[in-house]
GROMACS .gro file of C-alpha atoms in nm:
model
  270
    1UNK     CA    1   7.950   0.618  -3.315
    2UNK     CA    2   8.219   0.410  -3.481
    3UNK     CA    3   8.050   0.070  -3.506
    4UNK     CA    4   7.692   0.063  -3.631
    5UNK     CA    5   7.513  -0.271  -3.560
    6UNK     CA    6   7.284  -0.413  -3.828
    7UNK     CA    7   7.063  -0.707  -3.737
    8UNK     CA    8   6.874  -0.950  -3.960
    9UNK     CA    9   6.718  -1.293  -3.933
   10UNK     CA   10   6.680  -1.547  -4.210
   11UNK     CA   11   6.370  -1.684  -4.037
   12UNK     CA   12   6.178  -1.362  -4.108
   13UNK     CA   13   6.169  -1.421  -4.482
   14UNK     CA   14   5.920  -1.622  -4.685
   15UNK     CA   15   6.049  -1.979  -4.724
   16UNK     CA   16   5.986  -1.986  -5.101
   17UNK     CA   17   6.114  -1.637  -5.168
   18UNK     CA   18   6.398  -1.613  -5.418
   19UNK     CA   19   6.461  -1.248  -5.346
   20UNK     CA   20   6.809  -1.148  -5.235
   21UNK     CA   21   6.768  -0.916  -4.937
   22UNK     CA   22   6.974  -0.596  -4.944
   23UNK     CA   23   7.128  -0.390  -4.665
   24UNK     CA   24   7.290  -0.048  -4.715
   25UNK     CA   25   7.556   0.065  -4.467
   26UNK     CA   26   7.673   0.425  -4.477
   27UNK     CA   27   7.952   0.424  -4.218
   28UNK     CA   28   8.323   0.383  -4.291
   29UNK     CA   29   8.340   0.138  -3.996
   30UNK     CA   30   8.070  -0.095  -3.873
   31UNK     CA   31   7.944  -0.442  -3.808
   32UNK     CA   32   7.672  -0.670  -3.935
   33UNK     CA   33   7.502  -0.965  -3.764
   34UNK     CA   34   7.295  -1.204  -3.976
   35UNK     CA   35   7.095  -1.442  -3.756
   36UNK     CA   36   6.979  -1.777  -3.896
   37UNK     CA   37   7.127  -1.706  -4.241
   38UNK     CA   38   6.910  -1.831  -4.528
   39UNK     CA   39   6.951  -1.790  -4.903
   40UNK     CA   40   7.153  -1.473  -4.967
   41UNK     CA   41   7.215  -1.121  -4.841
   42UNK     CA   42   7.367  -0.835  -5.040
   43UNK     CA   43   7.545  -0.573  -4.829
   44UNK     CA   44   7.624  -0.242  -4.998
   45UNK     CA   45   7.884  -0.021  -4.833
   46UNK     CA   46   7.825   0.337  -4.946
   47UNK     CA   47   7.971   0.584  -4.696
   48UNK     CA   48   7.857   0.944  -4.718
   49UNK     CA   49   8.187   1.072  -4.850
   50UNK     CA   50   8.271   1.288  -5.147
   51UNK     CA   51   8.638   1.194  -5.146
   52UNK     CA   52   8.782   0.881  -5.304
   53UNK     CA   53   9.050   0.816  -5.046
   54UNK     CA   54   8.893   0.498  -4.909
   55UNK     CA   55   9.028   0.231  -5.142
   56UNK     CA   56   9.068  -0.075  -4.919
   57UNK     CA   57   8.804  -0.278  -4.735
   58UNK     CA   58   8.898  -0.505  -4.445
   59UNK     CA   59   8.665  -0.766  -4.294
   60UNK     CA   60   8.706  -0.941  -3.960
   61UNK     CA   61   8.468  -1.236  -3.903
   62UNK     CA   62   8.340  -1.295  -3.549
   63UNK     CA   63   8.497  -1.585  -3.361
   64UNK     CA   64   8.166  -1.774  -3.385
   65UNK     CA   65   8.103  -1.695  -3.753
   66UNK     CA   66   7.877  -1.969  -3.894
   67UNK     CA   67   7.626  -2.030  -4.166
   68UNK     CA   68   7.754  -1.833  -4.465
   69UNK     CA   69   8.043  -1.735  -4.688
   70UNK     CA   70   8.130  -1.378  -4.790
   71UNK     CA   71   8.207  -1.266  -5.145
   72UNK     CA   72   8.292  -0.929  -5.296
   73UNK     CA   73   8.136  -0.820  -5.623
   74UNK     CA   74   8.379  -0.707  -5.892
   75UNK     CA   75   8.270  -0.631  -6.248
   76UNK     CA   76   7.967  -0.853  -6.209
   77UNK     CA   77   8.169  -1.145  -6.070
   78UNK     CA   78   8.177  -1.282  -5.715
   79UNK     CA   79   8.515  -1.338  -5.549
   80UNK     CA   80   8.540  -1.536  -5.224
   81UNK     CA   81   8.666  -1.338  -4.924
   82UNK     CA   82   8.557  -1.544  -4.619
   83UNK     CA   83   8.464  -1.912  -4.633
   84UNK     CA   84   8.292  -2.091  -4.347
   85UNK     CA   85   8.471  -2.410  -4.456
   86UNK     CA   86   8.817  -2.258  -4.399
   87UNK     CA   87   8.826  -2.231  -4.022
   88UNK     CA   88   9.186  -2.104  -4.018
   89UNK     CA   89   9.088  -1.800  -4.226
   90UNK     CA   90   8.803  -1.713  -3.992
   91UNK     CA   91   9.054  -1.601  -3.729
   92UNK     CA   92   9.215  -1.343  -3.956
   93UNK     CA   93   9.131  -1.013  -4.118
   94UNK     CA   94   9.081  -1.017  -4.495
   95UNK     CA   95   9.153  -0.701  -4.695
   96UNK     CA   96   9.092  -0.623  -5.059
   97UNK     CA   97   9.125  -0.317  -5.278
   98UNK     CA   98   8.828  -0.155  -5.448
   99UNK     CA   99   8.788   0.039  -5.771
  100UNK     CA  100   8.470   0.216  -5.660
  101UNK     CA  101   8.543   0.338  -5.305
  102UNK     CA  102   8.202   0.501  -5.260
  103UNK     CA  103   8.004   0.185  -5.334
  104UNK     CA  104   8.130  -0.162  -5.242
  105UNK     CA  105   7.899  -0.463  -5.258
  106UNK     CA  106   7.943  -0.776  -5.047
  107UNK     CA  107   7.742  -1.091  -5.110
  108UNK     CA  108   7.669  -1.332  -4.825
  109UNK     CA  109   7.565  -1.680  -4.938
  110UNK     CA  110   7.403  -1.896  -4.670
  111UNK     CA  111   7.543  -2.247  -4.631
  112UNK     CA  112   7.311  -2.547  -4.679
  113UNK     CA  113   7.182  -2.683  -4.349
  114UNK     CA  114   6.939  -2.954  -4.244
  115UNK     CA  115   6.846  -2.833  -3.896
  116UNK     CA  116   6.726  -2.504  -3.755
  117UNK     CA  117   6.997  -2.465  -3.492
  118UNK     CA  118   7.112  -2.111  -3.430
  119UNK     CA  119   7.384  -1.985  -3.659
  120UNK     CA  120   7.515  -1.631  -3.680
  121UNK     CA  121   7.719  -1.486  -3.966
  122UNK     CA  122   7.859  -1.166  -3.818
  123UNK     CA  123   8.160  -0.955  -3.904
  124UNK     CA  124   8.315  -0.613  -3.862
  125UNK     CA  125   8.436  -0.403  -4.152
  126UNK     CA  126   8.654  -0.098  -4.209
  127UNK     CA  127   8.705   0.117  -4.516
  128UNK     CA  128   9.066   0.230  -4.513
  129UNK     CA  129   9.269   0.474  -4.718
  130UNK     CA  130   9.539   0.344  -4.946
  131UNK     CA  131   9.792   0.475  -4.694
  132UNK     CA  132   9.655   0.253  -4.416
  133UNK     CA  133   9.625  -0.089  -4.573
  134UNK     CA  134   9.723  -0.276  -4.884
  135UNK     CA  135   9.756  -0.637  -4.785
  136UNK     CA  136   9.560  -0.959  -4.757
  137UNK     CA  137   9.566  -0.999  -4.380
  138UNK     CA  138   9.597  -0.820  -4.048
  139UNK     CA  139   9.977  -0.835  -4.052
  140UNK     CA  140  10.003  -0.622  -4.365
  141UNK     CA  141   9.719  -0.399  -4.249
  142UNK     CA  142   9.925  -0.315  -3.941
  143UNK     CA  143  10.258  -0.250  -4.113
  144UNK     CA  144  10.219   0.127  -4.108
  145UNK     CA  145  10.120   0.134  -3.741
  146UNK     CA  146  10.365  -0.133  -3.623
  147UNK     CA  147  10.696   0.036  -3.700
  148UNK     CA  148  10.988  -0.193  -3.621
  149UNK     CA  149  11.232   0.096  -3.617
  150UNK     CA  150  11.263   0.415  -3.415
  151UNK     CA  151  11.052   0.699  -3.554
  152UNK     CA  152  11.242   1.007  -3.668
  153UNK     CA  153  11.166   1.345  -3.512
  154UNK     CA  154  10.907   1.449  -3.771
  155UNK     CA  155  10.728   1.115  -3.745
  156UNK     CA  156  10.709   1.159  -3.368
  157UNK     CA  157  10.567   1.509  -3.402
  158UNK     CA  158  10.313   1.397  -3.661
  159UNK     CA  159  10.214   1.096  -3.450
  160UNK     CA  160  10.075   1.311  -3.169
  161UNK     CA  161   9.866   1.504  -3.423
  162UNK     CA  162   9.714   1.219  -3.621
  163UNK     CA  163   9.713   0.906  -3.403
  164UNK     CA  164   9.390   0.753  -3.272
  165UNK     CA  165   9.546   0.732  -2.926
  166UNK     CA  166   9.825   0.915  -2.743
  167UNK     CA  167   9.909   0.780  -2.397
  168UNK     CA  168  10.189   0.839  -2.149
  169UNK     CA  169  10.269   0.528  -1.948
  170UNK     CA  170  10.493   0.232  -1.879
  171UNK     CA  171  10.513  -0.126  -2.004
  172UNK     CA  172  10.379  -0.374  -1.749
  173UNK     CA  173  10.412  -0.689  -1.957
  174UNK     CA  174  10.472  -0.815  -2.311
  175UNK     CA  175  10.325  -1.144  -2.436
  176UNK     CA  176  10.391  -1.311  -2.770
  177UNK     CA  177  10.170  -1.515  -3.003
  178UNK     CA  178  10.405  -1.695  -3.249
  179UNK     CA  179  10.118  -1.867  -3.431
  180UNK     CA  180   9.965  -1.535  -3.541
  181UNK     CA  181  10.298  -1.344  -3.547
  182UNK     CA  182  10.170  -1.090  -3.295
  183UNK     CA  183  10.284  -0.938  -2.967
  184UNK     CA  184  10.068  -0.768  -2.707
  185UNK     CA  185  10.195  -0.489  -2.484
  186UNK     CA  186  10.016  -0.429  -2.154
  187UNK     CA  187  10.035  -0.061  -2.066
  188UNK     CA  188   9.982   0.120  -1.738
  189UNK     CA  189   9.912   0.481  -1.826
  190UNK     CA  190   9.957   0.797  -1.624
  191UNK     CA  191   9.783   1.021  -1.876
  192UNK     CA  192   9.556   0.961  -2.174
  193UNK     CA  193   9.585   1.262  -2.403
  194UNK     CA  194   9.361   1.119  -2.672
  195UNK     CA  195   9.179   0.800  -2.760
  196UNK     CA  196   8.923   0.731  -3.030
  197UNK     CA  197   8.736   0.468  -2.831
  198UNK     CA  198   8.759   0.345  -2.473
  199UNK     CA  199   9.050   0.106  -2.522
  200UNK     CA  200   9.230   0.252  -2.222
  201UNK     CA  201   9.019   0.244  -1.907
  202UNK     CA  202   9.090   0.413  -1.579
  203UNK     CA  203   9.115   0.235  -1.247
  204UNK     CA  204   8.960   0.507  -1.037
  205UNK     CA  205   9.092   0.364  -0.711
  206UNK     CA  206   9.453   0.364  -0.830
  207UNK     CA  207   9.415   0.654  -1.071
  208UNK     CA  208   9.595   0.459  -1.347
  209UNK     CA  209   9.486   0.381  -1.701
  210UNK     CA  210   9.510   0.024  -1.829
  211UNK     CA  211   9.511  -0.097  -2.186
  212UNK     CA  212   9.664  -0.335  -2.439
  213UNK     CA  213   9.846  -0.248  -2.761
  214UNK     CA  214   9.924  -0.494  -3.039
  215UNK     CA  215  10.225  -0.500  -3.267
  216UNK     CA  216  10.403  -0.747  -3.495
  217UNK     CA  217  10.612  -1.023  -3.344
  218UNK     CA  218  10.903  -0.933  -3.569
  219UNK     CA  219  10.928  -0.596  -3.392
  220UNK     CA  220  11.069  -0.788  -3.093
  221UNK     CA  221  10.913  -0.559  -2.835
  222UNK     CA  222  11.049  -0.615  -2.484
  223UNK     CA  223  10.954  -0.486  -2.143
  224UNK     CA  224  11.154  -0.176  -2.053
  225UNK     CA  225  11.167   0.057  -1.757
  226UNK     CA  226  11.064   0.422  -1.765
  227UNK     CA  227  10.785   0.631  -1.917
  228UNK     CA  228  10.695   0.614  -2.285
  229UNK     CA  229  10.460   0.807  -2.509
  230UNK     CA  230  10.254   0.542  -2.686
  231UNK     CA  231  10.086   0.640  -3.011
  232UNK     CA  232   9.908   0.442  -3.280
  233UNK     CA  233   9.580   0.368  -3.450
  234UNK     CA  234   9.278   0.149  -3.386
  235UNK     CA  235   9.151  -0.131  -3.605
  236UNK     CA  236   8.845  -0.339  -3.518
  237UNK     CA  237   8.842  -0.211  -3.163
  238UNK     CA  238   9.209  -0.290  -3.097
  239UNK     CA  239   9.503  -0.056  -3.050
  240UNK     CA  240   9.802  -0.098  -3.284
  241UNK     CA  241  10.140   0.044  -3.191
  242UNK     CA  242  10.288   0.333  -3.385
  243UNK     CA  243  10.567   0.552  -3.251
  244UNK     CA  244  10.658   0.493  -2.886
  245UNK     CA  245  10.949   0.713  -2.776
  246UNK     CA  246  11.063   0.756  -2.421
  247UNK     CA  247  10.864   1.045  -2.283
  248UNK     CA  248  11.168   1.252  -2.188
  249UNK     CA  249  11.308   1.217  -2.541
  250UNK     CA  250  10.979   1.322  -2.698
  251UNK     CA  251  10.950   1.616  -2.458
  252UNK     CA  252  11.290   1.745  -2.565
  253UNK     CA  253  11.211   1.701  -2.937
  254UNK     CA  254  10.876   1.878  -2.903
  255UNK     CA  255  11.011   2.172  -2.705
  256UNK     CA  256  11.286   2.225  -2.963
  257UNK     CA  257  11.033   2.214  -3.247
  258UNK     CA  258  10.803   2.453  -3.063
  259UNK     CA  259  11.081   2.705  -3.011
  260UNK     CA  260  11.160   2.690  -3.382
  261UNK     CA  261  10.792   2.706  -3.478
  262UNK     CA  262  10.812   2.375  -3.663
  263UNK     CA  263  10.570   2.174  -3.447
  264UNK     CA  264  10.276   2.059  -3.668
  265UNK     CA  265  10.026   2.084  -3.381
  266UNK     CA  266  10.005   2.189  -3.018
  267UNK     CA  267  10.057   1.925  -2.750
  268UNK     CA  268   9.946   1.985  -2.392
  269UNK     CA  269  10.178   1.805  -2.151
  270UNK     CA  270   9.942   1.851  -1.856
   0.00000   0.00000   0.00000
């Protein structure tokens, strides 16, 4: 399970209580939903890992995020990450580096409110390695995945070994979102070799796989004819484009590497 839901309601606490409720999350990816936020909630991210490779935390607020602001604790100080008052920031992913990768504390402060109308402060989070993210927003988080240049042969061979998804298919459409500097590629797949989650779904009647892949607008992706091998990684339930060679070109590169014994992993074409 990649996203672990955690539910809580501010209405379940004693009205005069001054206690800050605490939640401990032990997954490297997950989500939290705080219903009727009241007072404060401390969320401790402590994945069950012995390594220290996870050094960046990214948070994506839900589209209907209301009722609280999110801070990160650093050396006893609180630093604002997500503010309910800044609606423009609620649409983006916020990333920050950590000095203690095995224990990161977030502090959710409920906003003052006069009525009891339903509010929900919910967000998704990911703990990423320092090779996956190092920036303040989703654009920088995706720089590694969204390569705006052709991958070299070794990058192509490594992509099929380490990517979250590997799909053979064609481009059906490309749409652009200038405001958020993103492009979305609609893919019709013949074969899904690997996928972490069910981003690509099969139309059983037609036998084709359908899915969407995001990339940066500056990559200037255009619709092209022919079969491609789409690879990349997933963030917050969305596919991000990595290497995407034409399938015939990849096939030739892989067969040559296999004959020389330099292929980093086995790839089954069928």
